Coordinates of C-alpha atoms in Angstrom, one line a residue:
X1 CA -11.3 -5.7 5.9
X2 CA -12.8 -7.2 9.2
X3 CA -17.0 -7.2 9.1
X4 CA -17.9 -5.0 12.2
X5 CA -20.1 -7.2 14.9
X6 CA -20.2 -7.1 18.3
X7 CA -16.8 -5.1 18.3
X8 CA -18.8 -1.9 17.9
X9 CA -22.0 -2.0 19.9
X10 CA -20.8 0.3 22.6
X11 CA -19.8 3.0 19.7
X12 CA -24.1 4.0 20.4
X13 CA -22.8 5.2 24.2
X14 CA -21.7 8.7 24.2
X15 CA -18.2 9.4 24.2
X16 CA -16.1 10.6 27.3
X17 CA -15.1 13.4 26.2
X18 CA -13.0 14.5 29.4
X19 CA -9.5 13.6 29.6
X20 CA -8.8 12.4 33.2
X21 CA -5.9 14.7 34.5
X22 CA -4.6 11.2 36.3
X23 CA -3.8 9.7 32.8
X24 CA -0.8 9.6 30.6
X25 CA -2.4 11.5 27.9
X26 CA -3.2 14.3 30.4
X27 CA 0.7 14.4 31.1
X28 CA 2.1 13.9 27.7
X29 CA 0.3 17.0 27.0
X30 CA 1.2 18.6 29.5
X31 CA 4.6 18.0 28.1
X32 CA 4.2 18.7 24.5
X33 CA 3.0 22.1 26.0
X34 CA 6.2 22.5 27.5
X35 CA 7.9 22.0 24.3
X36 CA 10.2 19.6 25.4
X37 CA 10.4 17.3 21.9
X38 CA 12.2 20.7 20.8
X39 CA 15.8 19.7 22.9
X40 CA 15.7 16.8 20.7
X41 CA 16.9 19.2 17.6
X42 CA 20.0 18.2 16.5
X43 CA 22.3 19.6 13.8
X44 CA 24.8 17.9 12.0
X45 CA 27.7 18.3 9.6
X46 CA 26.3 16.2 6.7
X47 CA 27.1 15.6 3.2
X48 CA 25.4 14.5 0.4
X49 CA 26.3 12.1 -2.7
X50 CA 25.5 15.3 -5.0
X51 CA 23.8 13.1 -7.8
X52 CA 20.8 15.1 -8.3
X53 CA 18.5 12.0 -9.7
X54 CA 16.3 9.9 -8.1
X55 CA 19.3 7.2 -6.9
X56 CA 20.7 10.2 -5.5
X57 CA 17.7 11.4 -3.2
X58 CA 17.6 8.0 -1.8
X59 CA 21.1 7.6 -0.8
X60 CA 20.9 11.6 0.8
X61 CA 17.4 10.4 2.6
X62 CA 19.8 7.3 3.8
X63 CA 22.7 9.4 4.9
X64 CA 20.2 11.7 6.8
X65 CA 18.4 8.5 8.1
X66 CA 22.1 6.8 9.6
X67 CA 22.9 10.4 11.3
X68 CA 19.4 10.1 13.0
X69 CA 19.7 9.1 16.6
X70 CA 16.7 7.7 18.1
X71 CA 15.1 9.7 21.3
X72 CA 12.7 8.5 23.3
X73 CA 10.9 10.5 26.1
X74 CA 9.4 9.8 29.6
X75 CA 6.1 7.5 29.5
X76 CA 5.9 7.5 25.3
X77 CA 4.2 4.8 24.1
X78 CA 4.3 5.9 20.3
X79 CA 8.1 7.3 19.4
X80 CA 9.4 8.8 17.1
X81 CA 10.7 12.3 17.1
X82 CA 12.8 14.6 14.4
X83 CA 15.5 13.7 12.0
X84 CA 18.5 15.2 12.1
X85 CA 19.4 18.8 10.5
X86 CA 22.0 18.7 8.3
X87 CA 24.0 22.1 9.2
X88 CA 24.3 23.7 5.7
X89 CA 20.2 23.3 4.7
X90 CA 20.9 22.4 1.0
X91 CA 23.7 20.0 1.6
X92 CA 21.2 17.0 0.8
X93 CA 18.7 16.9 -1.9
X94 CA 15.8 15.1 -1.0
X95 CA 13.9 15.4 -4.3
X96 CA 10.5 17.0 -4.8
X97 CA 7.8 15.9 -1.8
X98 CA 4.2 16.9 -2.1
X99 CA 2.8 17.3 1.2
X100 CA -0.8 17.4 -0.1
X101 CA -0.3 13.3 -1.1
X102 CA -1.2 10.7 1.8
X103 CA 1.2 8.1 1.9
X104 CA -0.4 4.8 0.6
X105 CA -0.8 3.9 4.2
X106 CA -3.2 0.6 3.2
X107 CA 0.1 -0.4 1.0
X108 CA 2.7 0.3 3.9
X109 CA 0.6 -1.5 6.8
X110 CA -0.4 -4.2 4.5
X111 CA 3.1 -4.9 3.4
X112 CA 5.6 -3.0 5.8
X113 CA 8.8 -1.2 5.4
X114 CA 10.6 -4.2 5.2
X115 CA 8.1 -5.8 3.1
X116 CA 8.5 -2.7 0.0
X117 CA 12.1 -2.8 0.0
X118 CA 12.0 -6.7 -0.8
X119 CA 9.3 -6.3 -3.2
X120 CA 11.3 -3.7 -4.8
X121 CA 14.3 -6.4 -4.8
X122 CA 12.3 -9.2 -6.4
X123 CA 11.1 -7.0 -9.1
X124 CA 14.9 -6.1 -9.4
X125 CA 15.5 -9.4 -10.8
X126 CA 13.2 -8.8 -13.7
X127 CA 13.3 -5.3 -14.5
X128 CA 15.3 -4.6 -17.7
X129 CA 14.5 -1.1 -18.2
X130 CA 16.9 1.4 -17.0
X131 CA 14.2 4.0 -15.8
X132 CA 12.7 1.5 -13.8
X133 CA 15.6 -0.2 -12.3
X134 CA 16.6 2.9 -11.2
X135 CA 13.7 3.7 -9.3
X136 CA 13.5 -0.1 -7.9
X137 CA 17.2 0.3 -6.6
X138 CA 15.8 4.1 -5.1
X139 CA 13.5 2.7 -3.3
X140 CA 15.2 -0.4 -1.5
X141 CA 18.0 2.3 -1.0
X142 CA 15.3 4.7 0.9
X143 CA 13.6 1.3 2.9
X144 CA 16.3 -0.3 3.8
X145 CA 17.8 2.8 5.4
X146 CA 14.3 3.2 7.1
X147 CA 13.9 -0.2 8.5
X148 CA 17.8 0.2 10.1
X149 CA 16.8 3.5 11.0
X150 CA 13.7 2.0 13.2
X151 CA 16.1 -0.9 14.4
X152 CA 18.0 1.6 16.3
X153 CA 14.9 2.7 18.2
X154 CA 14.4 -1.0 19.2
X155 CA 18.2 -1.4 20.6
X156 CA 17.7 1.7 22.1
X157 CA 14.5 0.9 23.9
X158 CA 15.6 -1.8 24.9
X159 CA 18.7 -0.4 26.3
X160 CA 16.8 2.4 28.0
X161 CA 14.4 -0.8 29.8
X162 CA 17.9 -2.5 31.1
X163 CA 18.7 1.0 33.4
X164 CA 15.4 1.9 34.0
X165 CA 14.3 1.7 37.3
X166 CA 10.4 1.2 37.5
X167 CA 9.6 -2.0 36.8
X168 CA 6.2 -0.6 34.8
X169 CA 8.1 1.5 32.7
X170 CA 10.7 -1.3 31.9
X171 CA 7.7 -3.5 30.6
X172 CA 6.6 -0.6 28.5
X173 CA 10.0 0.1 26.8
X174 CA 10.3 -3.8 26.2
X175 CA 7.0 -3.8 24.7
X176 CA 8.2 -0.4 22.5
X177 CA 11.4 -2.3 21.7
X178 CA 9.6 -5.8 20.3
X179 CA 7.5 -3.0 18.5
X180 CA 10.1 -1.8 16.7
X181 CA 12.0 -5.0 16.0
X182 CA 9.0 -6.3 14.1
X183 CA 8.3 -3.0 12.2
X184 CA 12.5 -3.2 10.7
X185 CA 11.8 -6.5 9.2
X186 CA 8.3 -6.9 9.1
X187 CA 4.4 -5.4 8.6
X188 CA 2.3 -4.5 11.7
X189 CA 0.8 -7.1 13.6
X190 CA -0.9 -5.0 16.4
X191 CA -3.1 -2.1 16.5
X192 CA 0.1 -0.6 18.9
X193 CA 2.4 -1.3 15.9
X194 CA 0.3 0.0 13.3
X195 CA 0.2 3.2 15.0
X196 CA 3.6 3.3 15.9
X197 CA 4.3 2.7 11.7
X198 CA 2.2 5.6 11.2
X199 CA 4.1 8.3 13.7
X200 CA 7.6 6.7 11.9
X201 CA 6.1 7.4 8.6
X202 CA 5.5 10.8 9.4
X203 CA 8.6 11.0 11.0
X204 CA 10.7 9.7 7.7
X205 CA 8.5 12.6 5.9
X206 CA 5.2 11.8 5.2
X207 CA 4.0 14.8 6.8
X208 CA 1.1 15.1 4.8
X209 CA -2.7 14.2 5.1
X210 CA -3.0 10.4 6.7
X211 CA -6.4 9.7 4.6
X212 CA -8.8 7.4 5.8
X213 CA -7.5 6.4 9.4
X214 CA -10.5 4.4 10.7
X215 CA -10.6 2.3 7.7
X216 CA -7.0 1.3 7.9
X217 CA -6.5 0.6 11.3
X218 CA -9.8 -1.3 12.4
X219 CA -8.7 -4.5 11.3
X220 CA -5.5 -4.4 14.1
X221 CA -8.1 -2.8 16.4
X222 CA -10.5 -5.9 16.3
X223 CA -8.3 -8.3 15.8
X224 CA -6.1 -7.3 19.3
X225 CA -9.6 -6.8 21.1
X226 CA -11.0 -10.0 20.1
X227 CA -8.0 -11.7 21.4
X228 CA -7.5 -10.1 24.8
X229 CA -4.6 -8.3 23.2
X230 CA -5.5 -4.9 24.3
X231 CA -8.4 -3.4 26.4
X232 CA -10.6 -0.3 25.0
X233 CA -8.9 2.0 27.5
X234 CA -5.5 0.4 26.8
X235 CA -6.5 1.2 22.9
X236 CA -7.6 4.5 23.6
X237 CA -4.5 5.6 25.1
X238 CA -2.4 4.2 22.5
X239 CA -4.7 6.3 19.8
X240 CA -4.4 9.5 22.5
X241 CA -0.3 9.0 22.5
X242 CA -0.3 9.0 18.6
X243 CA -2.4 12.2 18.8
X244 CA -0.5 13.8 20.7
X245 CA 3.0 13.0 18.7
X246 CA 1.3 14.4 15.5
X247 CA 1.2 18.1 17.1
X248 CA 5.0 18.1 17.4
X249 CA 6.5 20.6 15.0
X250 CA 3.0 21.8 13.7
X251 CA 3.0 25.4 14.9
X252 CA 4.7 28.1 13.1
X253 CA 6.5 28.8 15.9
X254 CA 8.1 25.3 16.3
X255 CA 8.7 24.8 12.2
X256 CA 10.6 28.3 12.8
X257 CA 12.7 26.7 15.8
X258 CA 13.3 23.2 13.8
X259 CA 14.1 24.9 10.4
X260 CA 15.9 28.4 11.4
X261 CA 19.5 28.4 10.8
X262 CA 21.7 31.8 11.8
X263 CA 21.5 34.2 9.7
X264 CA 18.4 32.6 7.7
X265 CA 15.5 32.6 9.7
X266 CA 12.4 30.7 8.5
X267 CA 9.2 32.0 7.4
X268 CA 6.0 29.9 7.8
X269 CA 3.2 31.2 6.2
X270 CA 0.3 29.1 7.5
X271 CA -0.1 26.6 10.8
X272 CA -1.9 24.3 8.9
X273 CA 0.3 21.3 8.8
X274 CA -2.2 19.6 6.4
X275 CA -2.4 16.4 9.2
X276 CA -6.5 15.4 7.7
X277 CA -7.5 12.2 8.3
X278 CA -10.8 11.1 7.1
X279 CA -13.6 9.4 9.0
X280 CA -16.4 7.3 8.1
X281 CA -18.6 7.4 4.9
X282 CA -18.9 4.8 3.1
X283 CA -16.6 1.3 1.9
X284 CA -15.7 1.2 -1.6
X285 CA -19.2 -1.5 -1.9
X286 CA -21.1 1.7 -0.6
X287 CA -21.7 0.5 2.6
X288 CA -21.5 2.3 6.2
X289 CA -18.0 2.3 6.8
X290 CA -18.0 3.9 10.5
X291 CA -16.3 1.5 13.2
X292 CA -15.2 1.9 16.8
X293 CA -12.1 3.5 15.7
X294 CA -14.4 6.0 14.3
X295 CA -15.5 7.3 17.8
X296 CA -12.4 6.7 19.7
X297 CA -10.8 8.8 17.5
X298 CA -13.6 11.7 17.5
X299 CA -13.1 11.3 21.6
X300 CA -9.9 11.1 21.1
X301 CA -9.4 14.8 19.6
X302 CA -12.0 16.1 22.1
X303 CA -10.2 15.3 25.0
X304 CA -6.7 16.6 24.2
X305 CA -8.1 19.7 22.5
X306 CA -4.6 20.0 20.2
X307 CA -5.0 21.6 16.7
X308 CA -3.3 18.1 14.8
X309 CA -4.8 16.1 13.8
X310 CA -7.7 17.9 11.9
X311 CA -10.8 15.0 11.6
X312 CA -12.8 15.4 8.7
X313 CA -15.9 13.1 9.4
X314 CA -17.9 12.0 5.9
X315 CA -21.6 11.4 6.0
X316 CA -24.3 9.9 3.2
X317 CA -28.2 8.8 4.3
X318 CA -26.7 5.4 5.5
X319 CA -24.8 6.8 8.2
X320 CA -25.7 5.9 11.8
X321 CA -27.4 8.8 13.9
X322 CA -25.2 8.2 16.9
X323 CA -21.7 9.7 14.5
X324 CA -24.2 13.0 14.2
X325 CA -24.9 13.3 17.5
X326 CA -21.5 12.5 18.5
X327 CA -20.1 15.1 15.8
X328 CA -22.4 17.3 17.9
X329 CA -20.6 16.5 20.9
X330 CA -17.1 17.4 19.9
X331 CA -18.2 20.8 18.6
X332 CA -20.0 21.7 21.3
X333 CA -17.1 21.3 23.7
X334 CA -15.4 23.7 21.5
X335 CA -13.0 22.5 19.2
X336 CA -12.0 24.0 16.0
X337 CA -10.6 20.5 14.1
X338 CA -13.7 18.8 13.0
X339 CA -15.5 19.3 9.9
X340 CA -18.0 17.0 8.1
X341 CA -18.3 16.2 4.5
X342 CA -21.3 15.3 2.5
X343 CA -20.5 12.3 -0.1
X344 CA -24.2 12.7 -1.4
X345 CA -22.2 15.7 -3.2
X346 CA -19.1 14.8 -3.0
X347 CA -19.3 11.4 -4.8
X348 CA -21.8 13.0 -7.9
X349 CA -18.7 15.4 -8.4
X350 CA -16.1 12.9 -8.5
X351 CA -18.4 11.0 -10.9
X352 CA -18.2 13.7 -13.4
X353 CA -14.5 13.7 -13.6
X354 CA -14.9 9.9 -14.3
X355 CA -13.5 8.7 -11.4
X356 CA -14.8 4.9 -10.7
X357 CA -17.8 4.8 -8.1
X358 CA -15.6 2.8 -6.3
X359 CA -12.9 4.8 -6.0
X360 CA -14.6 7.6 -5.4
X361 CA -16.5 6.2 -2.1
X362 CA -12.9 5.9 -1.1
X363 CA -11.9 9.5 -1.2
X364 CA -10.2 11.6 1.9
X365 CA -9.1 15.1 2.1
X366 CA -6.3 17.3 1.7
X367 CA -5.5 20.0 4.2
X368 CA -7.5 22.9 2.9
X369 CA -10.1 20.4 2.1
X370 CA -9.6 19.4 -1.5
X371 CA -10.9 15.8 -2.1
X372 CA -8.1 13.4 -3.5
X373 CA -8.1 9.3 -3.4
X374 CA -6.0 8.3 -1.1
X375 CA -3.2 6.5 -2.6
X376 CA -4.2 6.3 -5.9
X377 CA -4.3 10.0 -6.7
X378 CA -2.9 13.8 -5.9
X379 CA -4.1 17.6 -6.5
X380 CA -2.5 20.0 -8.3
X381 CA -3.1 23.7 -8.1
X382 CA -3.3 25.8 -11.4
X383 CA -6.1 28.4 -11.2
X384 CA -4.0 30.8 -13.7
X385 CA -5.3 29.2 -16.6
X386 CA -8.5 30.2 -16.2
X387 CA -8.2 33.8 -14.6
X388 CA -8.5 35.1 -18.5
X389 CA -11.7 33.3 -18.6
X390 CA -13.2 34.7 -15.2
X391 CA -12.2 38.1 -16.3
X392 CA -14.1 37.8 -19.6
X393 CA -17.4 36.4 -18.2
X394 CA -17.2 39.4 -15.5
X395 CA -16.1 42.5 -18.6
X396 CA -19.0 40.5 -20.6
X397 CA -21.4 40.2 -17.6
X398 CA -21.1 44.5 -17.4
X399 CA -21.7 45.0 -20.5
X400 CA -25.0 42.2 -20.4
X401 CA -26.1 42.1 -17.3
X402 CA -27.4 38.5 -16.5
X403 CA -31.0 38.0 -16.0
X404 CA -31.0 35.4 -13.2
X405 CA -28.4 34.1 -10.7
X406 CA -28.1 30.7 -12.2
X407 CA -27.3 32.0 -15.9

C-alpha cells in the first residue's frame, strides 16, 4: 500500500456535504430515480450445457455472459448495467453464490480479470489432480467469458463516441472505451478503472458486501493525483457515479421487476442488498488506516442520500478526531447508511476465535453486520444447534432463579 503524506491533509476540512444540482451526480440521480436502468431488462431464449458441476456453471455463466449486450446511458462515467435473463429462470445453473462473501477485491485489482484466467492457465500446466484441474479449467472458462464480455463495452463505447455529437461527451466515451479495453486484458491502472472493475464485478454477480473500499482503492487514488491524472473533484465524481450505479436493482420493488416472470412473480423479503463496505480502522500492522478516500466516500453517501451503499466506518483510540466529527456530519444531515464499529471490541473477539491479530485488524462487514475477513473468510448461519441449549438454561433459570445479571 501507498504511505499517506501530503495526499491527505485536506481530509481535516469539513466535507461538502451538498450535492450541487449543476453536477452530473445531481442528474444521474435524478435519473436512477426515474428508473430508467430498468428498460435495459432484457430476456432471452437461453440454454444451458446441463452439466450440473462446477465445469458446467462456468460454461452457463459464459453462455449468459456472450447473450449480454452492453448498455450504456447518457453522461455514465462508471457502466455496467444487468445481465441478460434467460426466459425459462432455471434454464442455467449457476452454482451456489453466497452473497454474504466479498469478492477478493485486493486479488481481482491486484491481478485483473485477465490476469486470473492466465494464472489459472499456468497452473493448468502443472496440475495433475482431476479435482483441481477441473476447477482451474472453471475458472478460465468463467474469466475469459468476463474479460470478452467487458471487450464488448469498449467496442461499443467506442462506437457510441464515433456518432455522438458533443464533442465532451465523445471524449468521455473514448476515455470509457480505453477503460474497458485495459480492464479485458489487463488489471486497473487508474483510480477510474478500478472503480469501473468494481461496478463490472458486481455486475458479473458479486452482489455482495465490497469489504474494505478505502483500503483497496487509495493506492489508484494517490497515484492518479500525484500525477495530474485526475483532480479531487474529477475523483469525487467518479466515486459519486459508482455510488450511484450500486443502487440499481437494490429495492424490492426493482428485484421484483428484474426477476418476475408471468405467472411467477418474485418475492423479496428484505431491501437490504447487503452492498457494506468498510472504512477506516486500522492496517493489518495496527496502524491508522483512514485515507482521503475515507472522506470522499463518507461525502460521497451524504450528498446523494441513496440507501446503497451502506458505510460502516471502524474506529480504535488511534483514529483521527476529524473521521468522528465527520461521522457526525453525515448523520446529522439525516442519513440512515452509516454505522460505526468499535475494533477495541471487535478485534478481542476475533482473538478468541483464534483468528491472527493480523487478520483480524483486516476485518469488514457483512450486511446485517456480522464481521468476516474479507477475502480470506465467510459466515455461516446455524443458530438451531443451540436453541436446545437456550431452552434449557431458561426451564433451569425458572426453576433457580439466578442471583445476579452476570451469572
Amino acid at each position: 500500500t501507498m504511505a499517506k503524506d501530503t495526499l491527505v491533509s485536506g481530509c481535516e476540512e469539513p466535507p461538502d456535504l451538498e450535492l450541487s444540482p449543476a453536477s452530473r451526480s445531481y442528474r444521474l440521480r435524478a435519473k436512477y430515480w426515474q428508473h430508467t436502468h430498468l428498460a435495459t431488462i432484457v430476456r432471452k431464449p437461453l440454454v444451458g450445457c446441463g452439466e450440473d458441476t462446477l465445469l458446467g456453471h462456468a460454461k452457463d455463466f459464459a453462455t449468459l455472459l456472450d447473450a449480454s449486450e452492453p448498455e450504456i446511458q447518457p453522461e455514465e462515467l462508471i457502466v455496467g448495467i444487468s445481465l441478460a435473463l434467460p426466459q425459462d429462470r432455471k434454464a442455467l445453473n449457476l452454482g451456489y453464490y453466497n452473497s454474504h462473501y466479498p469478492p477478493g477485491y485486493a486479488t481481482l485489482l491486484r491481478l485483473g480479470l485477465a490476469g486470473i484466467r492466465d494464472q489459472a492457465r499456468r497452473r493448468l500446466q502443472q496440475e495433475t489432480d482431476a479435482e483441481r484441474r477441473e476447477f482451474l479449467f472453471a475458472v478460465n472458462v468463467a474469466y475469459d467469458a468476463a474479460c470478452r464480455y467487458v471487450a464488448r463495452y469498449a467496442h461499443h463505447a467506442r462506437s457510441l463516441a464515433m456518432e455522438e455529437p458533443s464533442p465532451t461527451r465523445a471524449t468521455e466515451l473514448r476515455r470509457i472505451a480505453d477503460t474497458c479495453e485495459e480492464l479485458a486484458s489487463a488489471a486497473p491502472s487508474s483510480l477510474h478503472a478500478a472503480l469501473q472493475l468494481v461496478q463490472f464485478v458486481r455486475t458479473l454477480g458479486g452482489n455482495g458486501c465490497l469489504g474494505r473500499f478505502d483500503q483497496w482503492l487509495y493506492p489508484f487514488y494517490a497515484r492518479d493525483i500525484a500525477a495530474g491524472i485526475l483532480t479531487q473533484e474529477a475523483a469525487q465524481e467518479l466515486l459519486e457515479c459508482l455510488f450511484i450505479k450500486m443502487n440499481e436493482f437494490g429495492t424490492e420493488a426493482e428485484l421484483a421487476a428484474l426477476y418476475a416472470v408471468e405467472g411467477q412473480p418474485f418475492t423479496a423479503t428484505s431491501n437490504d442488498s447487503l452492498r457494506n463496505i468498510a472504512l477506516a480502522g486500522q492496517t493489518p500492522q495496527g496502524q491508522d488506516a483512514s485515507n482521503r478516500l475515507t472522506t470522499m466516500c463518507l461525502q460521497a453517501s451524504a450528498r446523494l442520500m441513496l440507501p446503497e451503499p451502506k458505510l460502516n466506518v471502524r474506529f480504535f483510540p488511534g483514529s483521527p478526531r476529524h473521521l468522528l466529527h465527520d461521522c457526525c456530519r453525515v448523520l446529522a444531515k439525516g442519513t440512515n447508511t452509516l454505522a460505526i464499529f468499535n475494533d477495541d471490541v471487535v478485534l478481542p473477539a476475533l482473538g478468541r476465535l483464534g483468528i491472527p491479530i493480523e487478520d483480524a485488524r483486516d476485518y469488514c462487514n457483512d450486511g446485517c453486520s456480522e464481521i468476516i475477513i474479507g477475502g480470506k473468510g465467510t459466515i455461516r448461519f446455524w443458530v438451531y444447534d443451540s436453541l436446545a441449549v437456550l431452552t434449557d438454561t431458561v426451564l433451569q433459570a425458572d426453576q433457580a432463579p439466578y442471583a445476579t445479571f452476570e451469572e
